[in-house]
XYZ file of C-alpha atoms in Angstrom:
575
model
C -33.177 -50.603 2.541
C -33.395 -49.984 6.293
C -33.241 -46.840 7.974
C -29.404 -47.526 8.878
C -28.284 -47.994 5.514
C -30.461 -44.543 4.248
C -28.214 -42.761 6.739
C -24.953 -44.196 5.517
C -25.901 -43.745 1.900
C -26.969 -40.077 2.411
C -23.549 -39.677 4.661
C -21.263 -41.041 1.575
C -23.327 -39.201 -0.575
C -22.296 -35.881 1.192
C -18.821 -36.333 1.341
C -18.568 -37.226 -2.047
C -20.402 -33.722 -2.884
C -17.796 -32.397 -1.370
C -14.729 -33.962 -2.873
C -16.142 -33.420 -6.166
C -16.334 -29.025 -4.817
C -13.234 -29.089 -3.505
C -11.977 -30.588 -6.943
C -13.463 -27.593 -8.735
C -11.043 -25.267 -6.430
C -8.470 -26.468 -9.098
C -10.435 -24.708 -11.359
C -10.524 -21.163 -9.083
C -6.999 -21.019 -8.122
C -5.960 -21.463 -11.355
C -8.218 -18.871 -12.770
C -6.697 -16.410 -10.134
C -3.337 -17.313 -10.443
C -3.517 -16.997 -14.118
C -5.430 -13.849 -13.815
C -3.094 -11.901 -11.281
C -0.250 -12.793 -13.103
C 1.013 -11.430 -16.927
C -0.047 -13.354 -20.277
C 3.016 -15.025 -21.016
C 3.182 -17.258 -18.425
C -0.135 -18.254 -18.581
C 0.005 -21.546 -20.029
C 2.666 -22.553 -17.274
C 0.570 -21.192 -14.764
C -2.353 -23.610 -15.780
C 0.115 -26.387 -16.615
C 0.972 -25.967 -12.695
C -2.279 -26.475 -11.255
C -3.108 -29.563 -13.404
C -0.208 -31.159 -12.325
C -0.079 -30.250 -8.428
C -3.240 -32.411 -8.565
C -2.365 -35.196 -11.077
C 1.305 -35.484 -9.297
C -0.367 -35.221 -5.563
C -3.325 -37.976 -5.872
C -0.742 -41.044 -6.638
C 1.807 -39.529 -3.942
C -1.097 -39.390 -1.338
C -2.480 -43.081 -2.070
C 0.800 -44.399 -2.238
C 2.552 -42.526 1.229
C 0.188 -39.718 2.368
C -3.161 -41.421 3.312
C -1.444 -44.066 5.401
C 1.005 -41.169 7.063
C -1.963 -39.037 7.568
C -3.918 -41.651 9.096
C -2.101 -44.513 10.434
C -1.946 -45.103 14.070
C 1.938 -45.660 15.288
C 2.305 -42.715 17.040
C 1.043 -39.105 17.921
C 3.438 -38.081 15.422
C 3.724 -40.048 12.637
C 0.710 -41.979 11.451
C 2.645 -45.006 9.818
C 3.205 -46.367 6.345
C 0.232 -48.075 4.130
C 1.312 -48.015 0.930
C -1.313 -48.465 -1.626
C -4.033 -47.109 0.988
C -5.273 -50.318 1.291
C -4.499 -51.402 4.702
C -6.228 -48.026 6.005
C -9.528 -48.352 4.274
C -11.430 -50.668 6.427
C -9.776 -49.522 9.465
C -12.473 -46.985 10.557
C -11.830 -44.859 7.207
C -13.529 -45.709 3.698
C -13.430 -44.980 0.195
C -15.090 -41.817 0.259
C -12.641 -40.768 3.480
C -9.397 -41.361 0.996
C -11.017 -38.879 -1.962
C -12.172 -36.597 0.369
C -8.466 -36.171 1.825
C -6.801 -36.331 -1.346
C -8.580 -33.337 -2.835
C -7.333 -31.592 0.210
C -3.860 -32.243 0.117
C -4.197 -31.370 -3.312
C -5.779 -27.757 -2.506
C -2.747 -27.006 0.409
C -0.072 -27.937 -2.960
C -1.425 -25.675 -5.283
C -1.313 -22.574 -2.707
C 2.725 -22.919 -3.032
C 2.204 -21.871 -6.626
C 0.774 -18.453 -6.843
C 3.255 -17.073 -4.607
C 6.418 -18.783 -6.615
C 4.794 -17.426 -10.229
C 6.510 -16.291 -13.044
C 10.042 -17.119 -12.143
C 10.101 -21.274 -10.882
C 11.416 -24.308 -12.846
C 8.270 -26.520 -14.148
C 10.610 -29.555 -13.068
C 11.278 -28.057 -9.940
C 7.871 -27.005 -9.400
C 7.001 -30.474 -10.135
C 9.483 -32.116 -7.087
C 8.302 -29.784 -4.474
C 4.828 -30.453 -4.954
C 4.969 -34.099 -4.418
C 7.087 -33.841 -1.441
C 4.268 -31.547 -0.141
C 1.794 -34.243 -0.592
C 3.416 -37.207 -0.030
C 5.331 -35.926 3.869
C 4.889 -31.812 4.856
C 0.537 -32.170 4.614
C 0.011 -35.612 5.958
C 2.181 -35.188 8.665
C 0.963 -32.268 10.202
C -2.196 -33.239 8.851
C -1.926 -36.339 10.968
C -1.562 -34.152 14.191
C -4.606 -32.295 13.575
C -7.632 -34.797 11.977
C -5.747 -38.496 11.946
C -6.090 -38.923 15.852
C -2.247 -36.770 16.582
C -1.000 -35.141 19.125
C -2.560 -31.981 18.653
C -6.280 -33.904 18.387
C -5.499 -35.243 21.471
C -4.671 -32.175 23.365
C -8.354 -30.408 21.987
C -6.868 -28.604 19.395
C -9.433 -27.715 16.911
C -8.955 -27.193 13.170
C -12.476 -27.586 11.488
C -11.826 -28.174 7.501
C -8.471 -26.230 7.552
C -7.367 -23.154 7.639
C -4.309 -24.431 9.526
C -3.638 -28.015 8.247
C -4.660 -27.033 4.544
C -4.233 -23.352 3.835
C -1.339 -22.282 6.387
C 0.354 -25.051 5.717
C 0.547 -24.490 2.255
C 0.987 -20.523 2.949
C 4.314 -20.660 4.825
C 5.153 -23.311 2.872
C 4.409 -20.594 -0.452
C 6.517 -17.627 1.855
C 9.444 -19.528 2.557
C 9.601 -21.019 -0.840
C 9.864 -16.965 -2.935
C 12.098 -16.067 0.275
C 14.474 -18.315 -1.060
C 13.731 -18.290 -4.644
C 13.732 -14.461 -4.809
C 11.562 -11.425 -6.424
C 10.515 -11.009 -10.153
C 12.776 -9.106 -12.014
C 11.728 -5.693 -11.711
C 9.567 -6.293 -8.572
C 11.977 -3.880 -6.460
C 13.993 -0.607 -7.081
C 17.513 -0.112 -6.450
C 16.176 1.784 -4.042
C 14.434 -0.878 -2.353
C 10.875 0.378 -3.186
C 8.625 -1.728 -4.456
C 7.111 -1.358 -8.114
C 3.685 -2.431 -9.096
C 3.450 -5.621 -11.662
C -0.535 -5.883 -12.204
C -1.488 -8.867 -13.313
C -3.275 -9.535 -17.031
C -6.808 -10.420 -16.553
C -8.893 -9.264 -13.296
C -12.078 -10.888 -15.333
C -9.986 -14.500 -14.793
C -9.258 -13.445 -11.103
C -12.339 -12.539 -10.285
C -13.951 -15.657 -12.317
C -11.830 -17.695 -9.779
C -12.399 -16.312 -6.680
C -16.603 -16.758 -7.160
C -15.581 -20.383 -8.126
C -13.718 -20.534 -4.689
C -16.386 -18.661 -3.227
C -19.106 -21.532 -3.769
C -16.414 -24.444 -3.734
C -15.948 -23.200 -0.419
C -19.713 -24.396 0.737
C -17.939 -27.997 -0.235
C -14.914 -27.019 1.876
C -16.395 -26.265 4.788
C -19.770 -27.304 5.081
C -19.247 -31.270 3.821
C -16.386 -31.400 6.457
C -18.799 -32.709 8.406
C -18.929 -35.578 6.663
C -22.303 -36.656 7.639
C -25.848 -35.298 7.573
C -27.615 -38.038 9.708
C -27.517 -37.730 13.535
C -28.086 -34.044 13.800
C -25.161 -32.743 10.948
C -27.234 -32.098 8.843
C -28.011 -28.734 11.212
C -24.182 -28.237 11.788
C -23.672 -28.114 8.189
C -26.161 -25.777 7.863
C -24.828 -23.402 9.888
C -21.326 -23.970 8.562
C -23.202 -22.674 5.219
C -24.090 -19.292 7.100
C -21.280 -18.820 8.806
C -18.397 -19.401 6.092
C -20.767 -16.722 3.910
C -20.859 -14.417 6.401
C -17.255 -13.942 6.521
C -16.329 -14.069 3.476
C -18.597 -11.236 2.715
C -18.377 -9.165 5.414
C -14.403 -9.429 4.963
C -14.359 -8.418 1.561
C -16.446 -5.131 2.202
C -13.977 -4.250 4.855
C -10.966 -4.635 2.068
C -12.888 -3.010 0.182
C -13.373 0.540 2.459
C -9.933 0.157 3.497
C -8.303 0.325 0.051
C -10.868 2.799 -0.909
C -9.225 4.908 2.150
C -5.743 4.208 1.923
C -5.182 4.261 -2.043
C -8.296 6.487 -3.102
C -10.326 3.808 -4.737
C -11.715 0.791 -3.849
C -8.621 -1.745 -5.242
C -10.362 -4.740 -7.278
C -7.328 -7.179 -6.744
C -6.819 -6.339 -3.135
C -10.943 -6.953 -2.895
C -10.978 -10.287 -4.417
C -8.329 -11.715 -2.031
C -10.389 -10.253 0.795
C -12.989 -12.620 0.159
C -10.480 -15.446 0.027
C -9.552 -14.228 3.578
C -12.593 -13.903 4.968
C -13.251 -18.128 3.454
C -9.675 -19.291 4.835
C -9.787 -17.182 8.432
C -13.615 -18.726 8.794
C -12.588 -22.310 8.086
C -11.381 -23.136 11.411
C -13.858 -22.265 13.303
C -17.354 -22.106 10.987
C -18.614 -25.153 13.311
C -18.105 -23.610 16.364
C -18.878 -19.541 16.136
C -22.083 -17.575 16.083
C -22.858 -15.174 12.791
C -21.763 -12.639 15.154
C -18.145 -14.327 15.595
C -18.366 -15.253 12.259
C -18.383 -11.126 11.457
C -15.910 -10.131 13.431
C -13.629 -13.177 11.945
C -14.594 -11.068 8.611
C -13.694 -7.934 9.520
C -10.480 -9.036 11.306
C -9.346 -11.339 8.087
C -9.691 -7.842 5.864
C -7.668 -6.011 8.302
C -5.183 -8.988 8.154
C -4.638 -9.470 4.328
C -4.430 -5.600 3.244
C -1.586 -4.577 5.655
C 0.029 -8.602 5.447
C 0.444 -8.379 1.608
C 1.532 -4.928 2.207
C 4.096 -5.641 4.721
C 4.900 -8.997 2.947
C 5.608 -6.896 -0.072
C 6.858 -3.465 0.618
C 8.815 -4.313 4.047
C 9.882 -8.168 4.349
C 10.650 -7.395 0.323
C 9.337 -11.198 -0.326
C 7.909 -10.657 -4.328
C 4.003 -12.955 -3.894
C 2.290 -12.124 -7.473
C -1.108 -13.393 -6.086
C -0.836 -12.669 -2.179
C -0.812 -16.347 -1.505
C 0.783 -15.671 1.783
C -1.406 -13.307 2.785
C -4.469 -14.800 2.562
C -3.110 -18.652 2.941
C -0.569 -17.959 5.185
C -1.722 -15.000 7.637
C -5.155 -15.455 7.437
C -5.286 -19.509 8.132
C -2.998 -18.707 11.158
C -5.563 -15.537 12.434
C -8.551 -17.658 12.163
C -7.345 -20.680 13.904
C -6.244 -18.129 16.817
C -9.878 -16.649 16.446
C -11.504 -20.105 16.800
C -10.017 -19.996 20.166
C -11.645 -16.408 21.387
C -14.396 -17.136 19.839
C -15.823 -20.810 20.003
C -19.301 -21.172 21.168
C -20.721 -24.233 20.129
C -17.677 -26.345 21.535
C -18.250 -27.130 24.803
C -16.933 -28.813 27.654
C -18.197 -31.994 29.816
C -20.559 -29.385 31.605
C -22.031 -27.338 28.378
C -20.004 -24.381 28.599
C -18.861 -22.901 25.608
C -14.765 -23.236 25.394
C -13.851 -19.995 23.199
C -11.835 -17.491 25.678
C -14.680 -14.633 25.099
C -17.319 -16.795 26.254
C -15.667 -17.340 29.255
C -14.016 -20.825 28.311
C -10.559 -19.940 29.633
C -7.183 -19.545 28.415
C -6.402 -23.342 27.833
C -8.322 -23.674 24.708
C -6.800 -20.982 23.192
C -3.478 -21.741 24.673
C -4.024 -25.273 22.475
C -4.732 -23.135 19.199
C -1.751 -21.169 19.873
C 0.626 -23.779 20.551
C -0.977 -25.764 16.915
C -0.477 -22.883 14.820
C 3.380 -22.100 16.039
C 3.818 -26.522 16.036
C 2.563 -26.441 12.161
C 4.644 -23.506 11.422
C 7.705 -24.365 12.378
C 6.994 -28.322 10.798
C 6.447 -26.385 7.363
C 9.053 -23.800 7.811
C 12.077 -26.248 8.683
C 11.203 -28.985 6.143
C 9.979 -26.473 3.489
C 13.368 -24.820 3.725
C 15.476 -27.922 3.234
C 13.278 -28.814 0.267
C 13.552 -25.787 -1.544
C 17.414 -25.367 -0.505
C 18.199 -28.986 -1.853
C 16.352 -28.260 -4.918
C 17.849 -25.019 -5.543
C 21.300 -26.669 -5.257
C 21.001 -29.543 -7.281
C 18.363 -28.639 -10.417
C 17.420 -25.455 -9.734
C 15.117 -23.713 -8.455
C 14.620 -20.597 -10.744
C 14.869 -20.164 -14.529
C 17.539 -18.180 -16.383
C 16.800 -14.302 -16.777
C 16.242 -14.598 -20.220
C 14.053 -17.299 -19.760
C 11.534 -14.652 -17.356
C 11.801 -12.026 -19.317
C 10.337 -14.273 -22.231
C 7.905 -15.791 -20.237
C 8.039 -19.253 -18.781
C 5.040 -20.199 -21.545
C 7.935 -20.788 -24.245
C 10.810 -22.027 -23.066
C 9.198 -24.690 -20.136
C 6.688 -25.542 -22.750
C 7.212 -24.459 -25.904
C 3.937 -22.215 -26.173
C 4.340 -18.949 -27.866
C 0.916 -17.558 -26.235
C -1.451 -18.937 -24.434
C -3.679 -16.624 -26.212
C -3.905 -18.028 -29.395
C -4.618 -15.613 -32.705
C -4.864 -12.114 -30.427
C -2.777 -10.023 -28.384
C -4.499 -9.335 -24.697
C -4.442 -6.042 -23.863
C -0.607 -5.091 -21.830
C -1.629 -5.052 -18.009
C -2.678 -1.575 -16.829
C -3.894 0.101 -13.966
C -6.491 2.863 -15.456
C -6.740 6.131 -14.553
C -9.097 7.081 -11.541
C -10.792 10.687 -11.124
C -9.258 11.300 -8.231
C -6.077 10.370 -9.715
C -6.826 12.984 -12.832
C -7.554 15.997 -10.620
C -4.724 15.214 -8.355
C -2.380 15.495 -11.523
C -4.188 18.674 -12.342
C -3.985 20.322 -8.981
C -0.087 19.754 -8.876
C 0.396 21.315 -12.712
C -1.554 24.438 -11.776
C -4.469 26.016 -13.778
C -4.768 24.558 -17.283
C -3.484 26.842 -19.764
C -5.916 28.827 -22.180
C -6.284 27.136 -26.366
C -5.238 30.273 -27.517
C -2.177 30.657 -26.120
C -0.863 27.302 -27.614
C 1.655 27.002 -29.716
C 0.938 28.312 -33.362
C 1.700 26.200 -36.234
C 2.937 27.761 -39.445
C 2.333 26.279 -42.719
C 5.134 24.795 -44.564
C 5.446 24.793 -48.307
C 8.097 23.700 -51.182
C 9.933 26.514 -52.947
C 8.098 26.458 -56.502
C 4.891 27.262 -54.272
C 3.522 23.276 -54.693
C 0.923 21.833 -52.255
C 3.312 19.902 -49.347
C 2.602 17.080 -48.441
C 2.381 17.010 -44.504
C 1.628 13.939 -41.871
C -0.760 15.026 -38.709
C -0.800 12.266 -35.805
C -3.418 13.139 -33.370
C -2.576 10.738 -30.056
C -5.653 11.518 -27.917
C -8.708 9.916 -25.271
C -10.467 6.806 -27.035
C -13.580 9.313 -25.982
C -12.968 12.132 -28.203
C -12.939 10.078 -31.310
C -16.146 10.333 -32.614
C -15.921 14.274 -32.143
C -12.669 14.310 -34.049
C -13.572 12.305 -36.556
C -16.708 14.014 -37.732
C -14.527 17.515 -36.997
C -11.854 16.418 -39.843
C -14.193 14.782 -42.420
C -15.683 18.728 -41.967
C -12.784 20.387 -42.800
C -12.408 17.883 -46.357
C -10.049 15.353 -44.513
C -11.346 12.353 -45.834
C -8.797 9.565 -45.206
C -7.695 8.660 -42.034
C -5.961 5.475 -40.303
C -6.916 5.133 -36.394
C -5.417 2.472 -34.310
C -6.340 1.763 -30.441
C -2.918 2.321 -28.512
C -1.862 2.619 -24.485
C 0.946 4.599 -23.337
C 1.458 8.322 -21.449
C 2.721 11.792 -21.568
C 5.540 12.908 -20.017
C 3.823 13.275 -16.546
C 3.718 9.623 -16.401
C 0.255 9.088 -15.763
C -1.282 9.907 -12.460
C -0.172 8.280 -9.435
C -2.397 5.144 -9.166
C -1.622 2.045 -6.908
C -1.966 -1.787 -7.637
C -1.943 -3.968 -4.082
C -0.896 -0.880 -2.167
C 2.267 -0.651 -4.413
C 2.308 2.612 -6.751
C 2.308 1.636 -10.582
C 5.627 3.396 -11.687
C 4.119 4.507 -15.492
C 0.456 4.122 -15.508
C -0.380 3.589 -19.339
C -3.650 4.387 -20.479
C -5.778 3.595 -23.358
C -5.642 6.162 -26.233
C -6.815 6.442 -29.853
C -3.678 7.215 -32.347
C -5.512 9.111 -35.554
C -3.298 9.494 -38.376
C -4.057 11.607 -41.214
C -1.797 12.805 -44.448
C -3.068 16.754 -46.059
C -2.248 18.629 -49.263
C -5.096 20.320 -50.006
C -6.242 20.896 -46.924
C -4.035 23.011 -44.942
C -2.318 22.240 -41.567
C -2.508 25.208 -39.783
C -6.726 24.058 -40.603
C -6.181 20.142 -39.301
C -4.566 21.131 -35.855
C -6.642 24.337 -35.238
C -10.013 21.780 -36.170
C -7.889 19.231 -33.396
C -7.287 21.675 -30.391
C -10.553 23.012 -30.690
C -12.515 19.723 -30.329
C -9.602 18.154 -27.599
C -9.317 21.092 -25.443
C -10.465 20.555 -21.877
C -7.215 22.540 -20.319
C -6.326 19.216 -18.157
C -3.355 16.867 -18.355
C -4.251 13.949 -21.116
C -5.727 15.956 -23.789
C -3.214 14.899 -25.857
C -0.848 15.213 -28.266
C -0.084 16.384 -32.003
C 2.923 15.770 -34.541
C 3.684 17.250 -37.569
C 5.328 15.518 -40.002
C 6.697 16.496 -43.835
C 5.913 13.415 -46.589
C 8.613 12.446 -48.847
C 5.978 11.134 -51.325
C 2.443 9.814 -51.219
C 2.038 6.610 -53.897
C -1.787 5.463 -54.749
C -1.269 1.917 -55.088
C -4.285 1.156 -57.696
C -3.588 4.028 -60.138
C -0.309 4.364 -59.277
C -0.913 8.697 -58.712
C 1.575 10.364 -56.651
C 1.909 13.142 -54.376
C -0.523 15.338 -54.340
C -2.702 13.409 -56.729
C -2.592 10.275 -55.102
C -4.780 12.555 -52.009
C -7.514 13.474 -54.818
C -10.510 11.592 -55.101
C -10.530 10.024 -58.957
C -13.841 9.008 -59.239
């Protein structure tokens, strides 16, 4: 084998790495869809992302490749159905896997924002139209020799033909559809709807986070001929971002909602990958930070203002970090491009001193690709909505679209996950205690008088204890001191009357914020009452909202089921 065909080998070689990453994103944006949104519509959520892909490969062979890439016009690459006529014509095999896990990466993007509330069928339609007309045209402006291309526009591995594209595509698709039920107050205020599982968000966004390297860095498609040090720096600079952008989400929801917010966090470090994509060829580390910093500014107050003032209901915050993000680092790209250069050497990003025409190209691609996506998207979703339909029936999402579009009853099998909750924060405690005052003293609680029958017999009496899953222990060993010997404890979640303290979930506050609890119940004859609650207070007392609560109940009858003993016998210990 000659040097030549080395270089070619290792060339294919890389690009097929990368197909086989950007695959694996299938993987992550499933996990965080499926994560951010609740259990029961997890199976359709997964169902989704399978298909997206399955659907979109055939599509793009059959239309998309040969639209994408064709050569008819600036505008519309042609038809080569089958792919067949393309490969050979400066493209290959590995070119026509490499694109198709990219178209299939901008369909999947539509889904997160349209959770919990779109038609499988529907679902279904829309995603193939994306992949077989809305990517591969635009796409064909940008990387298959378009328009755009030829004015210098410069789009490195996508955060404006792949992830804005399928970001507006995402907005204007719940504009239309509409919120989840219960996403907005009469009022107009939003309401907080966490999602079930930030362990399966987060799991996602590290699998996007070293997919990514794929994304980015094997867009250069070789490593011969001096690449190989491109892609390198690609490496540093898409890592770079990432990070530093999800430490500044992190700060600024630690600021604005008095804790660092995990959700919010995660999708900072999908900004940070989708705002560096355009440009990781072309900026320094030091661009590459500031790209960071700017995509965390970008996705905190975008999902907020997507959410709370445009009133457009986006479960995962697609078109935040999609959407607003692939637009702001295309823009960015522009400002800050050093390593593209003109005919003499000199760097073409604005800041650099490159002028206002590259930027002025940047600008004019990312308003050209959002108004293709925005028009077409909208007749899409408006012919679908008339003719199928675009959104399930109410009873349908308050079920959960696992049942009735699949017939699933969970998609978690033999347990119940835990109902989605946003815990209680310190902060949170001590700003519920500073509003109620001083705590009030044990003693001056309300006394509990002992209740008995009229011939004088032991009563029976029910004590629930509904308390902190930390004071268990203590309460247990308090009442087995006292002679209480049986007992029936069950982990619950729920919340006084105060509600909870004021917590916040994606800058939206989380209307009753239940928390987990321990519910003890125990039934007493012998021992008295007035003994079981005193024995209670005294070990649950701190004087601060969420000590708890205790009930008194009176027992009809207490039956022994092996020896058949009632009342108070059936209490007594016959051994």
């Amino acid at each position: 084998m000659d040097i030549t065909m080395l270089a070619g080998a290792l060339d294919t070689g890389w690009i097929l790495l990368g197909a086989a990453l950007v695959f694996f994103m299938q993987a992550g944006f499933a996990m965080v869809e499926t994560g951010f949104t609740r259990a029961k519509n997890a199976g359709n959520i997964i169902m989704k992302n399978l298909m997206d892909f399955s659907l979109g490969t055939p599509i793009f062979w059959l239309l998309g490749f040969g639209i994408m890439f064709g050569s008819a016009s600036g505008v519309f690459g042609g038809f080569d159905f089958l792919a067949d006529g393309v490969v050979g014509e400066g493209h290959s095999w590995s070119t026509l896997i490499f694109q198709t896990v990219f178209c299939a990466t901008a369909a999947t993007i539509v889904s997160g924002a349209m959770a919990e509330r779109t038609k499988f069928s529907a679902y279904c339609i829309y995603s193939m139209v994306i992949s077989a007309l809305i990517y591969p045209i635009s796409g064909h402006w940008i990387w298959g020799g378009g328009w755009l291309a030829e004015l210098g526009f410069h789009d490195f591995a996508g955060s404006a033909a792949v992830h804005m594209v399928g970001g507006v595509a995402a907005f204007v698709g719940a504009l239309i559809l509409g919120p989840r039920i219960g996403k907005y107050a009469k009022s107009g205020k939003a309401r907080a709807i966490p999602g079930h599982s930030l362990t399966l968000g987060a799991l996602g966004v590290f699998i996007l986070w070293f997919c990514w390297f794929g994304f980015n860095g094997c867009s250069t498609v070789a490593l011969s001929g001096g690449a190989a040090e491109t892609a390198a720096r690609v490496f540093v600079t898409t890592n770079l971002a990432a990070a530093v952008s999800t430490v500044t989400v992190m700060c600024i929801t630690w600021l604005r909602y008095k804790k660092p917010d995990v959700s919010m966090t995660l999708n900072g470090s999908l900004a940070g990958l989708v705002a560096i994509t355009a440009g990781c060829d072309a900026v320094t580390p030091v661009g590459a930070a500031v790209i960071g910093i700017v995509a965390g500014f970008v996705v905190v107050f975008g999902i907020e203002l997507i959410d709370q003032k445009v009133k457009v209901d986006d479960p995962v915050g697609a078109v935040g970090v999609h959407g607003l993000c692939g637009a702001t680092g295309t823009l960015l790209t522009g400002l800050l491009a050093y390593y593209l250069t003109d005919d003499a050497g000199a760097p073409l990003g604005l800041f650099y001193g490159g002028g206002f025409r590259f930027f002025g190209v940047q600008v004019l691609g990312v308003v050209a690709v959002i108004a293709w996506v925005a028009v077409t998207m909208t007749i899409v979703f408006q012919l679908i909505k008339h003719t199928i339909g675009l959104r399930v029936s109410t009873a349908e999402e308050v079920m959960g679209l696992d049942q009735p579009e699949h017939g699933l009853v969970s998609a978690y099998a033999d347990f119940m996950p835990v109902v989605p909750q946003v815990l209680g924060t310190k902060a949170g405690e001590m700003q519920a205690v500073q509003a109620a005052g001083a705590p009030v003293a044990v003693e001056h609680a309300v006394p509990v008088t002992r209740v008995t029958d009229e011939a004088g017999a032991h009563k029976l009496s029910k004590v629930v204890i509904v308390t902190k899953q930390s004071k268990f222990e203590a309460l247990r060993d308090a009442l087995s001191q006292i002679g209480v010997s049986g007992m029936t404890v069950a982990n619950v979640i729920g919340c006084g009357v105060q509600k909870g303290a004021t917590e916040y979930y994606r800058g939206a506050e989380v209307d009753v914020n239940l928390l987990p609890k321990i519910k003890m119940e125990v039934v007493v004859s012998a021992v008295p009452v007035e003994t079981v609650v005193e024995t209670a207070k005294a070990v649950l007392y701190t004087g601060h909202i969420g000590d708890g609560k205790i009930f008194v109940y009176n027992v009809e009858n207490v039956i022994k089921v092996r020896t058949g003993a009632e009342g108070f016998d059936a209490l007594q210990d016959d051994e």
